[in-house]
Amino acid sequence: MRPGPVLAMAALLAAATPANAQDAGLPAAVQGLWIAGECAAPEAMLFATSRGWAVLPGGGQQRLWRVARTGAVTGGFILAVADDADQTRLLLRPTSSGLEIREPPAKLADAALPGDAPATSLRRCTSIPAALAALHGEGLSFLGALDGIEAGCAGGDAAACLEAIWAWADVAPDGVLTAAEIARLARGVAYAAMLSEGADPEAIAAALGAGALGGVAIGWSLIASFDYDGSASLSKAEVMQDRFPPPGLAGAVAAAPSPGPQGASLAGQLGALRTLLEELGPLLGLPGR
């Protein structure tokens, strides 16, 4: 029997979290949601965390990158370099009115930055249009928690990894997960995985819409599998039941071959999310890849 999605996510994140996950990060001054244009009618949005950034234009491809390294650049810019094959770069500079960003051309060496790439000015907004909030709000909340999930899963401890996931998933918060909370977790994973591949707003809306009932189905399936006390919800104790070695097996487990080294690339983290998405895809109603 294959593990349920929440357990699968814990295992996949624990296995794929890079060894250098905490070596670099974007400073707090540039983190959060930024708007290009008017707050009531954004032309584009940028969402940044310590370990990643998402570019969300009004139309066209929405993309998520994870940070491989950061550095300082002449002129007060912060350089963020992604872990993708192209080593995508983004320059960020706090200003008195908000944030300036530039996307330098691939052939321009780091030593020559910032160069003359076009600048985009961004601002903070207290709210965004309802349609954008409905499309991105839940997913961006998950992306905001992803740094903490990476940190919790970095040591390969399933209990710590589950704790980090639980911290975001338990909306109530009452220490247990309902079908709705598990469905929200599934949608958050789906959103992150779609942005890591690149998707337009229409595809994201269609996938999340089709996945609404699928996420609930996943929630009830997990509850049916692990709800030992019949409370119609899941506790961490229920999810972890029988997933620590019994005392009699501790020696055998300790003598088992050690697992290989964890991946060094942040791409492994999103690779884990993509693998989980493939498992969730049929229930979420997402198109096959």
Short mmCIF file of C-alpha atoms in Angstrom, two decimals:
data_model
loop_
_atom_site.label_atom_id
_atom_site.label_comp_id
_atom_site.label_asym_id
_atom_site.label_seq_id
_atom_site.Cartn_x
_atom_site.Cartn_y
_atom_site.Cartn_z
CA MET A 1 0.00 0.00 0.00
CA ARG A 2 1.38 3.41 -0.94
CA PRO A 3 1.64 6.09 1.79
CA GLY A 4 -0.98 8.81 2.01
CA PRO A 5 -0.16 12.23 0.51
CA VAL A 6 0.76 13.93 3.80
CA LEU A 7 3.10 11.09 4.75
CA ALA A 8 4.47 11.00 1.23
CA MET A 9 5.16 14.71 1.39
CA ALA A 10 7.04 14.35 4.67
CA ALA A 11 9.14 11.53 3.30
CA LEU A 12 9.83 13.24 -0.03
CA LEU A 13 10.76 16.57 1.54
CA ALA A 14 13.01 14.86 4.07
CA ALA A 15 14.79 12.93 1.33
CA ALA A 16 15.18 15.82 -1.09
CA THR A 17 16.02 18.77 1.15
CA PRO A 18 19.45 20.07 0.15
CA ALA A 19 22.41 20.06 2.50
CA ASN A 20 22.98 23.80 1.93
CA ALA A 21 19.35 24.80 2.47
CA GLN A 22 20.23 27.47 5.04
CA ASP A 23 23.41 28.88 3.42
CA ALA A 24 21.83 31.90 1.74
CA GLY A 25 18.66 33.89 1.79
CA LEU A 26 16.94 37.11 0.80
CA PRO A 27 16.77 39.72 3.59
CA ALA A 28 13.49 40.55 5.30
CA ALA A 29 13.41 44.01 3.67
CA VAL A 30 12.63 42.52 0.26
CA GLN A 31 10.37 39.68 1.38
CA GLY A 32 6.61 39.63 1.01
CA LEU A 33 4.15 40.61 -1.72
CA TRP A 34 5.02 43.47 -4.08
CA ILE A 35 2.83 45.07 -6.75
CA ALA A 36 3.74 46.66 -10.08
CA GLY A 37 1.20 49.29 -11.10
CA GLU A 38 -1.88 50.28 -9.14
CA CYS A 39 -3.01 48.26 -6.13
CA ALA A 40 -6.55 48.06 -7.54
CA ALA A 41 -5.30 46.83 -10.94
CA PRO A 42 -1.83 45.24 -10.66
CA GLU A 43 0.20 44.82 -13.82
CA ALA A 44 2.25 42.10 -12.11
CA MET A 45 3.11 40.81 -8.65
CA LEU A 46 6.32 39.57 -7.04
CA PHE A 47 6.27 37.34 -3.98
CA ALA A 48 9.60 36.82 -2.21
CA THR A 49 10.63 34.71 0.76
CA SER A 50 14.05 34.08 2.20
CA ARG A 51 14.53 31.06 -0.03
CA GLY A 52 12.59 31.83 -3.20
CA TRP A 53 10.63 34.21 -5.38
CA ALA A 54 7.58 34.00 -7.63
CA VAL A 55 6.89 36.32 -10.56
CA LEU A 56 3.17 36.64 -11.27
CA PRO A 57 2.39 38.79 -14.33
CA GLY A 58 -1.17 39.77 -15.20
CA GLY A 59 -1.00 37.41 -18.17
CA GLY A 60 1.41 34.79 -19.39
CA GLN A 61 3.61 32.40 -17.47
CA GLN A 62 3.65 32.49 -13.69
CA ARG A 63 6.96 31.15 -12.32
CA LEU A 64 8.56 30.14 -9.05
CA TRP A 65 12.29 29.95 -8.41
CA ARG A 66 14.19 28.73 -5.36
CA VAL A 67 17.32 30.57 -4.24
CA ALA A 68 20.68 28.84 -4.65
CA ARG A 69 22.80 31.82 -3.54
CA THR A 70 22.62 35.53 -2.89
CA GLY A 71 25.14 38.35 -2.92
CA ALA A 72 25.63 42.11 -2.86
CA VAL A 73 25.99 44.12 -6.08
CA THR A 74 27.18 47.68 -6.75
CA GLY A 75 24.47 50.28 -6.29
CA GLY A 76 22.80 48.67 -3.27
CA PHE A 77 21.33 45.75 -5.20
CA ILE A 78 20.85 42.26 -3.81
CA LEU A 79 21.56 39.50 -6.30
CA ALA A 80 19.45 36.33 -6.11
CA VAL A 81 20.54 33.35 -8.21
CA ALA A 82 18.09 30.48 -8.69
CA ASP A 83 18.87 26.78 -8.57
CA ASP A 84 17.49 26.08 -12.06
CA ALA A 85 19.60 24.97 -15.01
CA ASP A 86 19.70 28.54 -16.38
CA GLN A 87 20.77 29.99 -13.02
CA THR A 88 18.08 32.64 -13.37
CA ARG A 89 19.05 35.90 -11.69
CA LEU A 90 17.07 38.69 -10.11
CA LEU A 91 18.35 42.02 -8.77
CA LEU A 92 16.42 43.63 -5.92
CA ARG A 93 16.99 47.03 -4.31
CA PRO A 94 14.85 48.55 -1.55
CA THR A 95 13.90 52.17 -2.25
CA SER A 96 12.19 54.92 -0.29
CA SER A 97 8.92 54.13 -2.06
CA GLY A 98 9.14 50.35 -2.32
CA LEU A 99 11.33 47.97 -4.29
CA GLU A 100 13.20 48.09 -7.59
CA ILE A 101 13.89 44.87 -9.48
CA ARG A 102 15.86 44.06 -12.63
CA GLU A 103 16.31 40.86 -14.61
CA PRO A 104 19.85 40.97 -16.05
CA PRO A 105 20.58 39.23 -19.37
CA ALA A 106 22.07 35.75 -19.10
CA LYS A 107 25.35 36.71 -20.81
CA LEU A 108 26.12 39.57 -18.43
CA ALA A 109 28.68 38.40 -15.85
CA ASP A 110 27.98 38.90 -12.15
CA ALA A 111 30.99 41.25 -11.95
CA ALA A 112 29.35 43.57 -14.50
CA LEU A 113 26.04 43.87 -12.63
CA PRO A 114 23.72 45.71 -12.33
CA GLY A 115 24.15 46.65 -15.98
CA ASP A 116 21.46 48.51 -17.88
CA ALA A 117 18.58 46.00 -17.69
CA PRO A 118 15.16 47.71 -17.48
CA ALA A 119 14.03 48.51 -13.94
CA THR A 120 10.58 47.76 -12.54
CA SER A 121 9.28 49.68 -9.53
CA LEU A 122 7.12 47.79 -7.03
CA ARG A 123 5.06 48.88 -4.05
CA ARG A 124 3.38 47.39 -1.02
CA CYS A 125 -0.42 47.18 -1.05
CA THR A 126 -2.77 46.59 1.85
CA SER A 127 -5.03 44.52 -0.41
CA ILE A 128 -5.25 43.16 -3.94
CA PRO A 129 -8.28 42.56 -6.18
CA ALA A 130 -10.52 39.70 -5.08
CA ALA A 131 -9.92 37.70 -8.26
CA LEU A 132 -6.14 37.73 -7.71
CA ALA A 133 -6.55 36.90 -4.04
CA ALA A 134 -8.73 33.92 -4.94
CA LEU A 135 -6.22 32.69 -7.51
CA HIS A 136 -2.98 33.20 -5.59
CA GLY A 137 -3.75 33.78 -1.90
CA GLU A 138 -3.82 30.19 -0.70
CA GLY A 139 -0.84 29.18 -2.82
CA LEU A 140 1.28 32.12 -1.71
CA SER A 141 0.47 31.26 1.89
CA PHE A 142 1.94 27.81 1.25
CA LEU A 143 5.01 29.31 -0.46
CA GLY A 144 5.47 31.53 2.60
CA ALA A 145 5.58 28.39 4.76
CA LEU A 146 7.83 26.41 2.42
CA ASP A 147 11.06 27.83 3.89
CA GLY A 148 10.06 26.55 7.33
CA ILE A 149 9.03 23.19 5.90
CA GLU A 150 12.43 22.86 4.23
CA ALA A 151 14.17 23.66 7.51
CA GLY A 152 12.01 21.18 9.43
CA CYS A 153 12.65 18.42 6.92
CA ALA A 154 16.37 19.10 6.41
CA GLY A 155 17.51 16.67 9.10
CA GLY A 156 15.58 13.71 7.76
CA ASP A 157 13.53 13.42 10.98
CA ALA A 158 10.00 12.41 9.91
CA ALA A 159 8.45 13.76 13.12
CA ALA A 160 10.12 17.17 12.73
CA CYS A 161 9.16 17.27 9.06
CA LEU A 162 5.55 16.45 9.87
CA GLU A 163 5.55 19.12 12.60
CA ALA A 164 6.66 21.76 10.08
CA ILE A 165 3.96 20.74 7.60
CA TRP A 166 1.36 20.60 10.37
CA ALA A 167 2.18 24.13 11.50
CA TRP A 168 0.86 25.48 8.19
CA ALA A 169 -1.91 22.96 7.61
CA ASP A 170 -3.61 23.27 11.01
CA VAL A 171 -5.71 26.38 10.31
CA ALA A 172 -8.06 26.03 13.32
CA PRO A 173 -5.53 25.60 15.15
CA ASP A 174 -6.65 22.72 17.34
CA GLY A 175 -3.92 20.14 16.88
CA VAL A 176 -5.85 18.00 14.40
CA LEU A 177 -6.46 18.19 10.65
CA THR A 178 -9.90 18.08 9.10
CA ALA A 179 -10.65 17.02 5.53
CA ALA A 180 -10.81 20.70 4.55
CA GLU A 181 -7.37 21.42 6.04
CA ILE A 182 -5.84 18.41 4.27
CA ALA A 183 -7.47 19.55 1.02
CA ARG A 184 -5.92 23.00 1.46
CA LEU A 185 -2.50 21.38 1.93
CA ALA A 186 -2.98 19.39 -1.28
CA ARG A 187 -3.93 22.56 -3.18
CA GLY A 188 -0.89 24.40 -1.80
CA VAL A 189 1.42 21.65 -3.01
CA ALA A 190 -0.29 21.65 -6.41
CA TYR A 191 0.12 25.43 -6.72
CA ALA A 192 3.83 25.32 -5.85
CA ALA A 193 4.47 22.48 -8.26
CA MET A 194 2.64 24.22 -11.12
CA LEU A 195 4.60 27.46 -10.60
CA SER A 196 7.88 25.57 -10.46
CA GLU A 197 7.14 24.29 -13.97
CA GLY A 198 5.57 27.55 -15.19
CA ALA A 199 1.85 27.98 -15.86
CA ASP A 200 -0.46 30.74 -17.03
CA PRO A 201 -3.27 32.08 -14.79
CA GLU A 202 -5.95 30.24 -16.73
CA ALA A 203 -4.23 26.88 -16.25
CA ILE A 204 -3.72 27.53 -12.54
CA ALA A 205 -7.36 28.55 -12.09
CA ALA A 206 -8.58 25.49 -13.99
CA ALA A 207 -6.34 23.12 -12.07
CA LEU A 208 -7.20 24.50 -8.64
CA GLY A 209 -10.88 24.62 -9.51
CA ALA A 210 -10.92 21.04 -10.74
CA GLY A 211 -8.84 20.03 -7.75
CA ALA A 212 -11.19 21.44 -5.12
CA LEU A 213 -13.28 18.28 -4.87
CA GLY A 214 -10.20 16.12 -5.41
CA GLY A 215 -8.49 17.73 -2.44
CA VAL A 216 -11.50 16.98 -0.25
CA ALA A 217 -11.44 13.39 -1.50
CA ILE A 218 -7.78 13.15 -0.45
CA GLY A 219 -8.70 14.57 2.96
CA TRP A 220 -11.45 12.05 3.59
CA SER A 221 -9.29 9.23 2.24
CA LEU A 222 -6.53 10.04 4.72
CA ILE A 223 -9.00 10.38 7.57
CA ALA A 224 -10.54 7.02 6.67
CA SER A 225 -7.06 5.46 6.69
CA PHE A 226 -5.64 6.94 9.90
CA ASP A 227 -8.55 8.17 12.06
CA TYR A 228 -8.17 5.51 14.73
CA ASP A 229 -10.25 7.32 17.35
CA GLY A 230 -13.19 7.99 15.02
CA SER A 231 -13.08 11.77 15.49
CA ALA A 232 -13.41 12.56 11.74
CA SER A 233 -10.04 14.33 11.92
CA LEU A 234 -6.35 13.44 12.08
CA SER A 235 -3.91 13.99 14.92
CA LYS A 236 -0.14 13.88 14.55
CA ALA A 237 -0.08 10.82 16.81
CA GLU A 238 -2.45 8.99 14.45
CA VAL A 239 -0.44 9.91 11.37
CA MET A 240 2.80 8.76 13.00
CA GLN A 241 1.29 5.62 14.54
CA ASP A 242 3.57 2.60 13.87
CA ARG A 243 6.01 4.81 11.95
CA PHE A 244 8.69 4.75 14.61
CA PRO A 245 10.54 1.42 15.03
CA PRO A 246 9.26 -0.66 17.98
CA PRO A 247 11.87 -1.08 20.73
CA GLY A 248 12.68 -4.63 19.62
CA LEU A 249 13.62 -3.40 16.14
CA ALA A 250 15.77 -0.47 17.19
CA GLY A 251 19.01 -2.44 16.96
CA ALA A 252 18.15 -3.81 13.54
CA VAL A 253 17.29 -0.36 12.29
CA ALA A 254 20.52 1.08 13.69
CA ALA A 255 22.53 -1.64 11.96
CA ALA A 256 20.89 -1.05 8.60
CA PRO A 257 22.95 0.61 5.83
CA SER A 258 23.01 4.39 6.05
CA PRO A 259 21.08 6.29 3.38
CA GLY A 260 23.02 8.14 0.73
CA PRO A 261 23.83 11.85 1.06
CA GLN A 262 21.03 14.33 0.61
CA GLY A 263 20.84 16.22 -2.66
CA ALA A 264 22.90 19.39 -2.89
CA SER A 265 20.58 21.26 -5.23
CA LEU A 266 17.48 23.18 -4.27
CA ALA A 267 15.90 21.72 -7.39
CA GLY A 268 15.55 18.51 -5.40
CA GLN A 269 13.09 20.23 -3.09
CA LEU A 270 10.72 21.10 -5.90
CA GLY A 271 11.43 17.74 -7.47
CA ALA A 272 9.89 16.24 -4.35
CA LEU A 273 6.85 18.47 -4.74
CA ARG A 274 6.52 17.50 -8.38
CA THR A 275 6.71 13.82 -7.47
CA LEU A 276 3.98 14.32 -4.90
CA LEU A 277 1.91 16.23 -7.43
CA GLU A 278 2.09 13.27 -9.80
CA GLU A 279 0.67 11.09 -7.04
CA LEU A 280 -2.06 13.61 -6.23
CA GLY A 281 -2.77 14.54 -9.86
CA PRO A 282 -5.62 12.11 -10.64
CA LEU A 283 -7.51 13.02 -7.47
CA LEU A 284 -6.85 16.74 -7.92
CA GLY A 285 -8.07 16.67 -11.50
CA LEU A 286 -4.77 18.02 -12.83
CA PRO A 287 -3.61 17.25 -16.36
CA GLY A 288 -1.04 14.49 -16.76
CA ARG A 289 2.58 15.40 -17.48
#
